[in-house]
């Protein structure tokens, strides 16, 4: 995927940096994930949940999502991080990195998917994705203030007070 997001013009001069999605349509992503069980969350061993450049979410039985972030200059010198989601078939992850599995509990069945969106100063940015599970827990991957990096909130953890911007400035838009 592109290391930047193409800026779209929406009504009244507001600019929009959308989620980049490959391997599915946006409305099809909810259909694809709803009811699937999250089996593993992997990141390259040299990365952490506080600063990950590549995240692989493995679902049953044969599908994975790759999450990355793009950093785009949208106004002045300010860069804005957006979320990239690629649907992969099993074994579709190509990397020279050594992977580490993050701890997950069992029975993480997806019931709802949301885009984590920031809006301000004539700009709308799809900054991340959040998965809701049947047991009430969530997982999120949101662009941080480090260009190209994602901050992960694992199930059972409290969401941070700050991603790229204060957490209270974000909205959560359901993907139906």
GROMACS .gro file of C-alpha atoms in nm:
model
  176
    1UNK     CA    1   0.000   0.000   0.000
    2UNK     CA    2   0.104   0.358  -0.047
    3UNK     CA    3   0.314   0.505   0.237
    4UNK     CA    4   0.079   0.804   0.223
    5UNK     CA    5  -0.295   0.846   0.181
    6UNK     CA    6  -0.445   1.040  -0.109
    7UNK     CA    7  -0.637   1.340   0.023
    8UNK     CA    8  -0.999   1.350  -0.088
    9UNK     CA    9  -1.204   1.670  -0.099
   10UNK     CA   10  -1.545   1.647   0.066
   11UNK     CA   11  -1.814   1.910   0.118
   12UNK     CA   12  -1.737   2.265   0.228
   13UNK     CA   13  -1.365   2.234   0.162
   14UNK     CA   14  -1.312   1.968   0.428
   15UNK     CA   15  -1.033   1.729   0.330
   16UNK     CA   16  -1.049   1.357   0.409
   17UNK     CA   17  -0.769   1.104   0.458
   18UNK     CA   18  -0.953   0.770   0.437
   19UNK     CA   19  -0.864   0.426   0.560
   20UNK     CA   20  -0.671   0.239   0.290
   21UNK     CA   21  -0.819  -0.106   0.243
   22UNK     CA   22  -0.692  -0.383   0.019
   23UNK     CA   23  -0.849  -0.724  -0.038
   24UNK     CA   24  -1.206  -0.624   0.056
   25UNK     CA   25  -1.453  -0.339   0.026
   26UNK     CA   26  -1.511  -0.132   0.339
   27UNK     CA   27  -1.869  -0.251   0.390
   28UNK     CA   28  -1.751  -0.608   0.326
   29UNK     CA   29  -1.491  -0.586   0.604
   30UNK     CA   30  -1.759  -0.610   0.873
   31UNK     CA   31  -1.915  -0.911   0.700
   32UNK     CA   32  -1.573  -1.073   0.667
   33UNK     CA   33  -1.475  -1.026   1.033
   34UNK     CA   34  -1.802  -1.049   1.226
   35UNK     CA   35  -1.820  -1.383   1.404
   36UNK     CA   36  -1.455  -1.471   1.342
   37UNK     CA   37  -1.228  -1.552   1.634
   38UNK     CA   38  -0.902  -1.360   1.680
   39UNK     CA   39  -0.639  -1.631   1.731
   40UNK     CA   40  -0.314  -1.434   1.729
   41UNK     CA   41  -0.170  -1.086   1.717
   42UNK     CA   42   0.186  -1.074   1.582
   43UNK     CA   43   0.440  -0.796   1.548
   44UNK     CA   44   0.808  -0.806   1.449
   45UNK     CA   45   1.016  -0.894   1.757
   46UNK     CA   46   1.197  -0.558   1.766
   47UNK     CA   47   0.866  -0.368   1.791
   48UNK     CA   48   0.629  -0.313   2.086
   49UNK     CA   49   0.258  -0.252   2.136
   50UNK     CA   50   0.348   0.112   2.200
   51UNK     CA   51   0.519   0.151   1.865
   52UNK     CA   52   0.449  -0.108   1.595
   53UNK     CA   53   0.500  -0.058   1.223
   54UNK     CA   54   0.344  -0.386   1.114
   55UNK     CA   55   0.073  -0.589   1.289
   56UNK     CA   56  -0.073  -0.921   1.176
   57UNK     CA   57  -0.408  -1.034   1.319
   58UNK     CA   58  -0.477  -1.403   1.255
   59UNK     CA   59  -0.840  -1.517   1.245
   60UNK     CA   60  -0.993  -1.860   1.207
   61UNK     CA   61  -0.968  -2.058   0.988
   62UNK     CA   62  -0.761  -1.912   0.704
   63UNK     CA   63  -0.758  -1.533   0.704
   64UNK     CA   64  -0.534  -1.261   0.844
   65UNK     CA   65  -0.530  -0.881   0.846
   66UNK     CA   66  -0.214  -0.679   0.808
   67UNK     CA   67  -0.232  -0.338   0.978
   68UNK     CA   68   0.011  -0.058   0.895
   69UNK     CA   69   0.001   0.319   0.906
   70UNK     CA   70   0.065   0.587   0.646
   71UNK     CA   71   0.185   0.935   0.729
   72UNK     CA   72   0.061   1.216   0.506
   73UNK     CA   73   0.138   1.587   0.506
   74UNK     CA   74  -0.206   1.746   0.478
   75UNK     CA   75  -0.152   2.106   0.583
   76UNK     CA   76   0.167   2.302   0.637
   77UNK     CA   77   0.429   2.075   0.792
   78UNK     CA   78   0.179   1.869   0.988
   79UNK     CA   79   0.173   1.494   0.919
   80UNK     CA   80  -0.135   1.287   0.994
   81UNK     CA   81  -0.131   0.912   1.049
   82UNK     CA   82  -0.392   0.694   0.879
   83UNK     CA   83  -0.468   0.324   0.906
   84UNK     CA   84  -0.403   0.070   0.630
   85UNK     CA   85  -0.579  -0.267   0.638
   86UNK     CA   86  -0.494  -0.551   0.402
   87UNK     CA   87  -0.685  -0.880   0.398
   88UNK     CA   88  -0.441  -1.169   0.355
   89UNK     CA   89  -0.499  -1.533   0.284
   90UNK     CA   90  -0.323  -1.771   0.522
   91UNK     CA   91   0.050  -1.764   0.465
   92UNK     CA   92   0.027  -1.433   0.281
   93UNK     CA   93   0.263  -1.249   0.516
   94UNK     CA   94   0.600  -1.189   0.359
   95UNK     CA   95   0.865  -1.041   0.583
   96UNK     CA   96   1.227  -1.083   0.673
   97UNK     CA   97   1.138  -1.000   1.035
   98UNK     CA   98   1.129  -1.247   1.317
   99UNK     CA   99   0.776  -1.241   1.460
  100UNK     CA  100   0.660  -1.235   1.818
  101UNK     CA  101   0.310  -1.329   1.937
  102UNK     CA  102   0.137  -1.095   2.178
  103UNK     CA  103  -0.061  -1.254   2.459
  104UNK     CA  104  -0.428  -1.304   2.383
  105UNK     CA  105  -0.692  -1.479   2.584
  106UNK     CA  106  -0.924  -1.728   2.423
  107UNK     CA  107  -1.275  -1.666   2.290
  108UNK     CA  108  -1.219  -1.329   2.123
  109UNK     CA  109  -1.509  -1.342   1.877
  110UNK     CA  110  -1.555  -1.023   1.673
  111UNK     CA  111  -1.900  -0.864   1.699
  112UNK     CA  112  -1.834  -0.508   1.573
  113UNK     CA  113  -1.568  -0.316   1.378
  114UNK     CA  114  -1.510   0.061   1.401
  115UNK     CA  115  -1.291   0.320   1.235
  116UNK     CA  116  -1.113   0.544   1.485
  117UNK     CA  117  -1.153   0.890   1.331
  118UNK     CA  118  -1.004   1.229   1.416
  119UNK     CA  119  -1.160   1.548   1.286
  120UNK     CA  120  -1.038   1.906   1.318
  121UNK     CA  121  -0.916   2.212   1.131
  122UNK     CA  122  -1.100   2.127   0.808
  123UNK     CA  123  -0.963   1.772   0.805
  124UNK     CA  124  -1.105   1.423   0.869
  125UNK     CA  125  -0.853   1.142   0.928
  126UNK     CA  126  -0.924   0.768   0.956
  127UNK     CA  127  -0.651   0.707   1.216
  128UNK     CA  128  -0.718   0.353   1.332
  129UNK     CA  129  -0.938   0.050   1.367
  130UNK     CA  130  -1.108  -0.097   1.671
  131UNK     CA  131  -1.249  -0.449   1.708
  132UNK     CA  132  -1.517  -0.527   1.966
  133UNK     CA  133  -1.546  -0.882   2.098
  134UNK     CA  134  -1.845  -1.078   2.231
  135UNK     CA  135  -1.706  -1.063   2.587
  136UNK     CA  136  -1.711  -0.678   2.583
  137UNK     CA  137  -1.337  -0.631   2.536
  138UNK     CA  138  -1.175  -0.439   2.252
  139UNK     CA  139  -0.856  -0.429   2.046
  140UNK     CA  140  -0.740  -0.111   1.875
  141UNK     CA  141  -0.457  -0.008   1.644
  142UNK     CA  142  -0.432   0.369   1.603
  143UNK     CA  143  -0.169   0.590   1.439
  144UNK     CA  144   0.054   0.750   1.699
  145UNK     CA  145   0.260   1.068   1.699
  146UNK     CA  146   0.556   0.876   1.549
  147UNK     CA  147   0.516   0.876   1.167
  148UNK     CA  148   0.422   0.531   1.038
  149UNK     CA  149   0.378   0.379   1.386
  150UNK     CA  150   0.067   0.228   1.543
  151UNK     CA  151  -0.018   0.220   1.912
  152UNK     CA  152  -0.194  -0.104   2.005
  153UNK     CA  153  -0.444  -0.146   2.287
  154UNK     CA  154  -0.479  -0.515   2.362
  155UNK     CA  155  -0.798  -0.676   2.498
  156UNK     CA  156  -0.824  -0.609   2.870
  157UNK     CA  157  -0.606  -0.296   2.856
  158UNK     CA  158  -0.731   0.058   2.911
  159UNK     CA  159  -0.718   0.279   2.602
  160UNK     CA  160  -0.445   0.545   2.619
  161UNK     CA  161  -0.517   0.911   2.689
  162UNK     CA  162  -0.321   1.014   2.380
  163UNK     CA  163  -0.271   0.864   2.033
  164UNK     CA  164  -0.154   1.120   1.778
  165UNK     CA  165  -0.399   1.359   1.945
  166UNK     CA  166  -0.580   1.343   2.281
  167UNK     CA  167  -0.811   1.038   2.281
  168UNK     CA  168  -1.116   1.254   2.358
  169UNK     CA  169  -1.084   1.418   2.014
  170UNK     CA  170  -1.157   1.090   1.831
  171UNK     CA  171  -1.489   0.941   1.731
  172UNK     CA  172  -1.567   0.578   1.657
  173UNK     CA  173  -1.754   0.507   1.333
  174UNK     CA  174  -1.909   0.162   1.297
  175UNK     CA  175  -1.838  -0.028   0.975
  176UNK     CA  176  -2.162  -0.198   0.879
   0.00000   0.00000   0.00000
